[in-house]
Tab-separated table of C-alpha atoms in Angstrom:
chain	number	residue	atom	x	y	z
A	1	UNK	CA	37.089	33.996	-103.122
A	2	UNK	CA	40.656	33.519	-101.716
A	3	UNK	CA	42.693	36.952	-102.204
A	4	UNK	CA	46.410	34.810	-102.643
A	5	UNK	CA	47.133	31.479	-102.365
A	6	UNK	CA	50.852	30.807	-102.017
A	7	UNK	CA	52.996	28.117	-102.672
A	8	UNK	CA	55.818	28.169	-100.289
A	9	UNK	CA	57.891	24.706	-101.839
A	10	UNK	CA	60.255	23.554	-98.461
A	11	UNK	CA	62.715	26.929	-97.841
A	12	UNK	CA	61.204	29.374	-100.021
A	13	UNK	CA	60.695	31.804	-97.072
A	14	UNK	CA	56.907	31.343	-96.833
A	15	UNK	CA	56.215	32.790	-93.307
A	16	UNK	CA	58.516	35.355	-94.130
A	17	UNK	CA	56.287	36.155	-97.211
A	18	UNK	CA	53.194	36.161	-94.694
A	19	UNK	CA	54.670	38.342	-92.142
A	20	UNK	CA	55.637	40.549	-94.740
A	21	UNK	CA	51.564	40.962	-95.411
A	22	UNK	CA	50.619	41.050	-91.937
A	23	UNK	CA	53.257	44.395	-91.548
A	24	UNK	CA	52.281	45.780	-94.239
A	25	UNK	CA	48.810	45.695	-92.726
A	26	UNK	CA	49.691	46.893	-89.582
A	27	UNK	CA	51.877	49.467	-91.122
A	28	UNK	CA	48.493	51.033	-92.943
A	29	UNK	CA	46.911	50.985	-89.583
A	30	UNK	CA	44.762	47.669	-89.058
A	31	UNK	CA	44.493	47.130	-85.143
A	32	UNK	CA	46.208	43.576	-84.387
A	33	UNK	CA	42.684	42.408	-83.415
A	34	UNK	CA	41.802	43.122	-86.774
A	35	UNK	CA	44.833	40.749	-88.145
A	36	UNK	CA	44.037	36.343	-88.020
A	37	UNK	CA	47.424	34.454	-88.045
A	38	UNK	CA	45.976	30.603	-88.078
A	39	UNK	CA	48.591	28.229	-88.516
A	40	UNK	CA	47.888	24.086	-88.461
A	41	UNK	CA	50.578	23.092	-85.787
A	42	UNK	CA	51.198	25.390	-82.831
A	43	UNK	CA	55.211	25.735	-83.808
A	44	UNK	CA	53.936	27.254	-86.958
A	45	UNK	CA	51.410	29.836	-84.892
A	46	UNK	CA	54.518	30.518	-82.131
A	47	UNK	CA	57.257	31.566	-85.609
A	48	UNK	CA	54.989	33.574	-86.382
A	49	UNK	CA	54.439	35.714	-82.904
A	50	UNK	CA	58.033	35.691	-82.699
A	51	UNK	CA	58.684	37.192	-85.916
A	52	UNK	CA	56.527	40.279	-85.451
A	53	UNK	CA	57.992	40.447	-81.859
A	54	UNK	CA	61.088	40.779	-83.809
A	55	UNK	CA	60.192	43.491	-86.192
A	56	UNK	CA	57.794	45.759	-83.609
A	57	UNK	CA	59.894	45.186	-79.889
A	58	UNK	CA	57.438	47.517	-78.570
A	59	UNK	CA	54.702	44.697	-78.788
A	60	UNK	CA	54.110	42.063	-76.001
A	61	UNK	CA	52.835	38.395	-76.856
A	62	UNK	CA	49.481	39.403	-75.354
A	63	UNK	CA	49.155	41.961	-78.458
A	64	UNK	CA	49.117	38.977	-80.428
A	65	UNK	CA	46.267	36.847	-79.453
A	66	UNK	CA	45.191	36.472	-82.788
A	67	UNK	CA	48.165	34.738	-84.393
A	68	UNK	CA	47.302	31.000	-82.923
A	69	UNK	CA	45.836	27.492	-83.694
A	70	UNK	CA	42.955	26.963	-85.105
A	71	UNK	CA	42.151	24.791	-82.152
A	72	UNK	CA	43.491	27.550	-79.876
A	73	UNK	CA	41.003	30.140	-81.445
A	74	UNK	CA	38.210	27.550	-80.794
A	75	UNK	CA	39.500	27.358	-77.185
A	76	UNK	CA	39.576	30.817	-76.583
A	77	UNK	CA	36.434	31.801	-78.521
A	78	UNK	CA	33.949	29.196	-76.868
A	79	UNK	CA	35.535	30.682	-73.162
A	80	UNK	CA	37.194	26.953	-72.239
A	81	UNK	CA	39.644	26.355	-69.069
A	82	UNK	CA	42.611	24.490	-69.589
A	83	UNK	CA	41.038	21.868	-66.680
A	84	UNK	CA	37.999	21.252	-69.693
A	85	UNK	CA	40.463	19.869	-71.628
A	86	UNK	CA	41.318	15.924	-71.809
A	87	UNK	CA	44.894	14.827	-70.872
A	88	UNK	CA	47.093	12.073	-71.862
A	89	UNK	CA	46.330	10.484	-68.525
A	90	UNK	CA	42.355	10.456	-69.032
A	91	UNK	CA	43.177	8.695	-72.159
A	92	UNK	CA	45.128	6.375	-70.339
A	93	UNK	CA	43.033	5.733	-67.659
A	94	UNK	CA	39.924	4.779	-70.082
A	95	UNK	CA	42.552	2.484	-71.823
A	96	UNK	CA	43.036	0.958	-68.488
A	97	UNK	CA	39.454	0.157	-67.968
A	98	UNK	CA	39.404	-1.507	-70.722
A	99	UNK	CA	42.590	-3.657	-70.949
A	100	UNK	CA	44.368	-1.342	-73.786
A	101	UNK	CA	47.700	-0.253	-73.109
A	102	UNK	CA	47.838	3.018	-74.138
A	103	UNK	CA	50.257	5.988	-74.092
A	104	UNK	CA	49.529	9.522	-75.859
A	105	UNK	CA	52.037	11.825	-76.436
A	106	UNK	CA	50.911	15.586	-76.343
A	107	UNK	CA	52.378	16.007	-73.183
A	108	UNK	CA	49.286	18.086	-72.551
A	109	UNK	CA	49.978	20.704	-75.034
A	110	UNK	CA	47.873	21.140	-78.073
A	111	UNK	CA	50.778	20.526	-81.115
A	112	UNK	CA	48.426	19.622	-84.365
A	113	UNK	CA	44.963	18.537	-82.953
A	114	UNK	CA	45.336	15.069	-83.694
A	115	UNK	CA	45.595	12.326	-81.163
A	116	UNK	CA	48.721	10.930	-81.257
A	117	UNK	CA	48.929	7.610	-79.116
A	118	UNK	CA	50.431	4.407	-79.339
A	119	UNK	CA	47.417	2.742	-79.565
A	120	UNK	CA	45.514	2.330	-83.222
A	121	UNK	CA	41.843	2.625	-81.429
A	122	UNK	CA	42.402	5.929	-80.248
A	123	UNK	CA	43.847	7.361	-83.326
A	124	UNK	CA	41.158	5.388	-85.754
A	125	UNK	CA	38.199	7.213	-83.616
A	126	UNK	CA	39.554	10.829	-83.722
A	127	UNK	CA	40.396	9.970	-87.203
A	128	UNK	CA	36.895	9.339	-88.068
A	129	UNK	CA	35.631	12.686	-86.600
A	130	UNK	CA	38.283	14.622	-88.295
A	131	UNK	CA	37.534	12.937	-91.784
A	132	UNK	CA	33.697	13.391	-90.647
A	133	UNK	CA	33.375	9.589	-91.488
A	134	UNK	CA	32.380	6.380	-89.982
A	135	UNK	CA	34.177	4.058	-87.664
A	136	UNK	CA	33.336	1.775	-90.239
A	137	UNK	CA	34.319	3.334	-93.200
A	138	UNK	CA	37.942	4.800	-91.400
A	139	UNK	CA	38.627	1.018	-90.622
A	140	UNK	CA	38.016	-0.171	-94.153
A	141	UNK	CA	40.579	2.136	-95.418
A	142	UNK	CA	43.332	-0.651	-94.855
A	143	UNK	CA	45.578	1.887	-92.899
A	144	UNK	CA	45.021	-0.168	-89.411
A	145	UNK	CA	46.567	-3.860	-88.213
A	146	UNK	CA	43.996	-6.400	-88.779
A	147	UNK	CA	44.432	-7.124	-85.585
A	148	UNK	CA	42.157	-4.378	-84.782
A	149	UNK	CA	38.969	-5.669	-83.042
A	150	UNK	CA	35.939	-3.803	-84.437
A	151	UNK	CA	33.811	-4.487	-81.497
A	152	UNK	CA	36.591	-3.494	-78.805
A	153	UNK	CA	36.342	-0.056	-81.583
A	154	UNK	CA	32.339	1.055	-81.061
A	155	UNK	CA	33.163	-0.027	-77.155
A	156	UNK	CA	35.743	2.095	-76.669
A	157	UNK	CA	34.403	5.016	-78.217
A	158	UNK	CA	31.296	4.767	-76.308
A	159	UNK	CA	33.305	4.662	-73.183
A	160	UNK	CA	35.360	7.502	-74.680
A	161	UNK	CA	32.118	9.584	-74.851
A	162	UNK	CA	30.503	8.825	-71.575
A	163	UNK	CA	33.721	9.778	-69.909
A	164	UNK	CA	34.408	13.149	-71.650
A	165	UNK	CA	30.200	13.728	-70.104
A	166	UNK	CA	31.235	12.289	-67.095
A	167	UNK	CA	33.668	15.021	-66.114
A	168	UNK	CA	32.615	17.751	-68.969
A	169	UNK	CA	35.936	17.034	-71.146
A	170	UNK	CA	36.625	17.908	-74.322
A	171	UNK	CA	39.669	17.367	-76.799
A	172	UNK	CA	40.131	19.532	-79.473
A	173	UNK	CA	38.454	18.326	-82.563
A	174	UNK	CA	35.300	18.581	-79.935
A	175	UNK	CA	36.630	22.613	-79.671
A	176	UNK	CA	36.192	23.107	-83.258
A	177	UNK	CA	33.230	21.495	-84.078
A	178	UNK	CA	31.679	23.513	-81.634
A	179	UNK	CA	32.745	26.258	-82.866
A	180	UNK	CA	31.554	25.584	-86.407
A	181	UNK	CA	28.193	24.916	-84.654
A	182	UNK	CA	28.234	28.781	-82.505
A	183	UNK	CA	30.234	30.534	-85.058
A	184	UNK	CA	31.668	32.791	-82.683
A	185	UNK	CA	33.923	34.482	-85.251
A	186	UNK	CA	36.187	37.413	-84.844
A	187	UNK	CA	35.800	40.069	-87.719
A	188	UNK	CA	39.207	40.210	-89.152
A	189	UNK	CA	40.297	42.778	-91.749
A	190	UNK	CA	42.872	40.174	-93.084
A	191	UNK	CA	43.292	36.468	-92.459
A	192	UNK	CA	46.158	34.334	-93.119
A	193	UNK	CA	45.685	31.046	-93.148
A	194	UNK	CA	49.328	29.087	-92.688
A	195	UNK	CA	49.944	25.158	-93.398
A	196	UNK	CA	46.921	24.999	-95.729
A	197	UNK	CA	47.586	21.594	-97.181
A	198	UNK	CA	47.290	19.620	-93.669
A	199	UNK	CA	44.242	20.727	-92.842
A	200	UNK	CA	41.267	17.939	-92.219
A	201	UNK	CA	37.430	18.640	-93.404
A	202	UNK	CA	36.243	19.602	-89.910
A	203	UNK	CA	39.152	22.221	-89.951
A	204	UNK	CA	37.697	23.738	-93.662
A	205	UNK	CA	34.494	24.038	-92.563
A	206	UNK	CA	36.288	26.180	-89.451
A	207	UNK	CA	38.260	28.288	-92.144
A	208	UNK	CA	34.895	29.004	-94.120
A	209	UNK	CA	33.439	30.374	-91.053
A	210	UNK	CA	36.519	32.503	-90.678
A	211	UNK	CA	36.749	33.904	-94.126
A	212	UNK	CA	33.005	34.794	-94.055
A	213	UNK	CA	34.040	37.325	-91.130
A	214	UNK	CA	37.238	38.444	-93.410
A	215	UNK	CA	37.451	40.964	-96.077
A	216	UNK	CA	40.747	39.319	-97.319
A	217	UNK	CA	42.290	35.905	-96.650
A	218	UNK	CA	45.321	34.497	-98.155
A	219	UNK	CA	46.181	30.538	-97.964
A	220	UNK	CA	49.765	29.142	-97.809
A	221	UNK	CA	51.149	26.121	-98.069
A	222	UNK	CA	52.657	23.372	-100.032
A	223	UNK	CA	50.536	19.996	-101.201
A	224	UNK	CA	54.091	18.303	-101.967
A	225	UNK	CA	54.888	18.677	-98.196
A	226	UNK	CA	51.541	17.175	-97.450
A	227	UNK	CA	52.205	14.857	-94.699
A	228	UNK	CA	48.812	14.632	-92.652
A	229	UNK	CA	46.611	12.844	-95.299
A	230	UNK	CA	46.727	9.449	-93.157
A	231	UNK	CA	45.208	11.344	-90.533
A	232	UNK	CA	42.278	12.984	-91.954
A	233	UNK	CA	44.078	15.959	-94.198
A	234	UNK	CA	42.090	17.004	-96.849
A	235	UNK	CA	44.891	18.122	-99.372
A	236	UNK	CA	42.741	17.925	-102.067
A	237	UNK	CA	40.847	20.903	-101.316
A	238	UNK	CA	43.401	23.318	-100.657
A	239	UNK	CA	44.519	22.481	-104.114
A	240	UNK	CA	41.342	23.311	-105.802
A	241	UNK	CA	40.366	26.430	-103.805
A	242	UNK	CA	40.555	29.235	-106.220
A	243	UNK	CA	42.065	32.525	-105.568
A	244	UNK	CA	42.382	35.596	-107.228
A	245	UNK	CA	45.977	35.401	-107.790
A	246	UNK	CA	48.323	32.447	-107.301
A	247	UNK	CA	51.646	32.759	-106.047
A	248	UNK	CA	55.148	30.163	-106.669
A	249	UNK	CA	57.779	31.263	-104.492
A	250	UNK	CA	60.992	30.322	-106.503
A	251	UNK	CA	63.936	30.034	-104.718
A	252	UNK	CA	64.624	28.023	-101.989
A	253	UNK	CA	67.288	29.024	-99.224
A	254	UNK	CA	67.309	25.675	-97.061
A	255	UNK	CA	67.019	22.825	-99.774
A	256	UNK	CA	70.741	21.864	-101.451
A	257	UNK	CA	70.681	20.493	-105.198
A	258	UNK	CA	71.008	16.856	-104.586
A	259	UNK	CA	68.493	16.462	-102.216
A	260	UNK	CA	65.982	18.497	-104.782
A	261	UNK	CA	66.587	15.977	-107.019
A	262	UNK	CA	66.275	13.301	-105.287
A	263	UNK	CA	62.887	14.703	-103.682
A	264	UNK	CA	61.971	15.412	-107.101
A	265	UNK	CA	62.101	11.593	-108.665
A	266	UNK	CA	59.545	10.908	-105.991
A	267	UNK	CA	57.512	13.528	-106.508
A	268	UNK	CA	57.353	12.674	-110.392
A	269	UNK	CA	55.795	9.957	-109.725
A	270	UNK	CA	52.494	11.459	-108.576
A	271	UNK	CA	50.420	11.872	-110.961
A	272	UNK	CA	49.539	15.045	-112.692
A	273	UNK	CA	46.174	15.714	-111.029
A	274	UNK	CA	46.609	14.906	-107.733
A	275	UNK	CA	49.696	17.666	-107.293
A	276	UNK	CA	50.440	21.154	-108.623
A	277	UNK	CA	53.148	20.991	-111.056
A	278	UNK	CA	55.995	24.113	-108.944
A	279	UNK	CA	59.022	25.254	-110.572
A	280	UNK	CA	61.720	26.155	-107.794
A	281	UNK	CA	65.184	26.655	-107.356
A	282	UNK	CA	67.033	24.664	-104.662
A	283	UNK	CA	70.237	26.655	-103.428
A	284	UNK	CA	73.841	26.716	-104.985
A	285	UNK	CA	75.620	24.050	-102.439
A	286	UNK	CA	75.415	20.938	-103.818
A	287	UNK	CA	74.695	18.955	-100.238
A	288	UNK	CA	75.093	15.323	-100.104
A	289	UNK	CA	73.301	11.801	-100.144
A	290	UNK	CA	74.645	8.848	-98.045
A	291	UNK	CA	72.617	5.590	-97.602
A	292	UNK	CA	73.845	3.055	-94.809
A	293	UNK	CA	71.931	-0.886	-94.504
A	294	UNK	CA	72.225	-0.181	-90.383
A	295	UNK	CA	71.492	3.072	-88.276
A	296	UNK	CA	75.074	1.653	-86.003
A	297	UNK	CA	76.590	3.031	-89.773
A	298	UNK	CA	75.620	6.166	-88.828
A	299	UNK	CA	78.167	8.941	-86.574
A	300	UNK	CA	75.341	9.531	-84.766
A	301	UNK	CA	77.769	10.819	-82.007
A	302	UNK	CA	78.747	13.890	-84.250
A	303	UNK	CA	76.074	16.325	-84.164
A	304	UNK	CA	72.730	16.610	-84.119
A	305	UNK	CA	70.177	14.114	-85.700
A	306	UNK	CA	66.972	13.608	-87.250
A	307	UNK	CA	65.700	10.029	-87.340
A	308	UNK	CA	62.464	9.783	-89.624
A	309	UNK	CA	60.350	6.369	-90.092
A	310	UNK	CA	57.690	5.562	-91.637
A	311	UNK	CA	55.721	4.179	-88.683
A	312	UNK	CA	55.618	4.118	-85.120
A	313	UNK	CA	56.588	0.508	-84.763
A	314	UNK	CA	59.775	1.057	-86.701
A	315	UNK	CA	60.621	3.928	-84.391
A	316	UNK	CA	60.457	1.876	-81.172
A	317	UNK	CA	62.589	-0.810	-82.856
A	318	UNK	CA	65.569	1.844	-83.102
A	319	UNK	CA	65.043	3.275	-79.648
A	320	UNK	CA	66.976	0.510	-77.571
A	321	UNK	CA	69.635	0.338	-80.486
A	322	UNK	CA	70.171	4.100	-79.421
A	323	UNK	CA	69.967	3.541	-75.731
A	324	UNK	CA	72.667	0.754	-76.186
A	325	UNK	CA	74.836	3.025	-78.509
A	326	UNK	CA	74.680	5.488	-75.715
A	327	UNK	CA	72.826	8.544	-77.675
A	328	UNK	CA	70.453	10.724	-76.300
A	329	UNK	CA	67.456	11.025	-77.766
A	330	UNK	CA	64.101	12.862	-77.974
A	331	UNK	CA	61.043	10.971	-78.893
A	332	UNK	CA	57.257	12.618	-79.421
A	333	UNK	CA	58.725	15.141	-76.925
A	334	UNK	CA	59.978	12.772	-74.106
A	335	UNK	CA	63.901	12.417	-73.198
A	336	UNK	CA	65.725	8.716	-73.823
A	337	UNK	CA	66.601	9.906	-69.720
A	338	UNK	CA	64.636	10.938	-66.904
A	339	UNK	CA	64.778	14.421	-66.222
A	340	UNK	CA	66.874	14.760	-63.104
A	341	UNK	CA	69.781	12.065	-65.229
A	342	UNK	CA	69.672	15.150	-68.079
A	343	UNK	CA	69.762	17.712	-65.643
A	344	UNK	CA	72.912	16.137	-63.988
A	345	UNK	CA	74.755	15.477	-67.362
A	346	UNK	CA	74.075	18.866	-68.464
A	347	UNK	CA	75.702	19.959	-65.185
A	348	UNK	CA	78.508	17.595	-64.930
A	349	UNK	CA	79.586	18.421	-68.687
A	350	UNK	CA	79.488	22.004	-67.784
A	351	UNK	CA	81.664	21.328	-64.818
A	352	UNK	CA	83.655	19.442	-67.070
A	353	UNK	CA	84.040	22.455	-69.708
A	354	UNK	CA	85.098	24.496	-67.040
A	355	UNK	CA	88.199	22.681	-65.934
């Protein structure tokens, strides 16, 4: 059974609540290989390493290697090279071969595990494998265009499988699956197991590997901030895993009143047993609310900006607004500007500053 599960609502200092374990533990004298630090996205896993880089200076990142990805653990575990891995541009060049524009935007670097393309056939195929579906049942779920071609679907992922044997690729839910297959897991003294809620069936069966090889694991996360469930997440069972103690933290130290509330009207209307009910304190500022009918409303020349949609195709429809507003902009990672434009802003405004 888990040893905690804990709730960490949006601001309630939940790494800091994990860290506070993991020195503790190292305090009493458990080696750092002895200490698991899995988080679900790879910013999670790198707050982390910096935070106990913080508190113990005398430690070096490579002290650390077990405060990572699930995916990265797979990686390292199963003895992979970085050239074993696939790239956006093998993606792209299968797309190619088939007449499907594609564009995928890891940038190389492992962020969540999922694919994250432009292109529905891509994402419906690894979303299959991380649900541990079928094609067939991932495209009835009415989340895809129905312009979709099923046939184009089983074609492409047939051609997505001979060239991963071709040239002995993998992607990453291939990493963990074959490490739920060896089971080359680490003893660990204590596991923490960050981001809880966004993690996909293939992922749990990964984690129950990993506490088999732990005397004491804790879960953290936060169903309400669940945001992975169209991609495979399988919220449902961190929910129901029990634990020997279950832990609320209360107070939050990021979240103002008015946008608790508001969050709060939407979250009533889930129902009862598909969340856990959490009491929690937002802090004392009040905040604000504004709603605009256009982004142009928006000062988006004053500060910085966070531009949320609910799909991809709404995203790209705001993009040339911004370009033509003159803002610069960060999308999935890549700059509104190519590199050496930045670079010469960046260098002009200093310039600038200067006289």
């Amino acid at each position: 059974m888990i040893s905690r599960k804990i709730y960490g609502p949006p601001g309630t200092g939940k790494t800091t609540k994990l860290i506070k374990y993991a020195k503790t533990f190292y305090k009493l004298g458990t080696p750092l290989d002895r200490i698991g630090y899995f988080a679900f996205t790879t910013k999670a896993a790198n707050e982390a390493i910096n935070r106990m880089l913080d508190a113990y200076p005398r430690l070096r990142r490579k002290d650390l290697k077990h405060f990572r990805t699930l995916h990265s653990l797979a990686f390292n575990r199963l003895g992979m090279k970085k050239s074993e891995v696939m790239q956006d541009e093998h993606y792209e060049d299968i797309g190619r071969e088939l007449g499907i524009e594609v564009t995928v935007y890891s940038n190389g670097q492992e962020t969540t595990g999922f694919v994250d393309s432009n292109s529905e056939y891509f994402n419906l195929i690894n979303a299959a494998r991380i649900k541990e579906i079928s094609l067939e049942a991932e495209y009835n779920t009415g989340m895809y265009s129905y312009e979709l071609e099923k046939n184009l679907l089983y074609i492409l992922r047939s051609e997505l499988d001979n060239y991963k044997e071709s040239f002995k690729l993998y992607d990453f839910t291939d990493m963990i699956e074959k490490f739920n297959v060896a089971k080359m897991c680490p003893k660990y003294d204590i596991v923490f197991i960050d981001e809880a809620q966004d993690l996909s069936p293939v992922q749990w069966k990964m984690v129950d590997i990993i506490r088999e090889n732990s005397t004491y694991v804790i879960l953290a996360g936060d169903d309400d901030q669940a945001i992975y469930g169209w991609a495979g997440a399988d919220v449902k069972k961190f929910q129901d895993e029990p634990s020997k103690k279950d832990i609320i933290l209360p107070q939050s130290f990021r979240v103002p009143g008015r946008v608790q509330q508001m969050a709060n009207k939407i979250l009533d209307r889930i129902p009862n047993e598909r969340r856990i009910k959490k009491i929690w304190q937002a802090r004392k500022d009040e905040g604000f609310i504004d709603y605009i009918t256009s982004i142009e409303d928006a000062p988006l020349d004053k500060g910085d900006w966070l531009i949320l949609a609910r799909t991809n195709d709404r995203l790209d429809k705001i993009k040339p607004i911004l370009r033509d507003m003159g803002i610069y902009f960060q999308i999935k990672g890549r700059k509104s500007y190519k590199a050496s434009l930045f670079k010469s802003i960046v260098n002009y405004t200093r310039w600038a500053d200067k006289g």
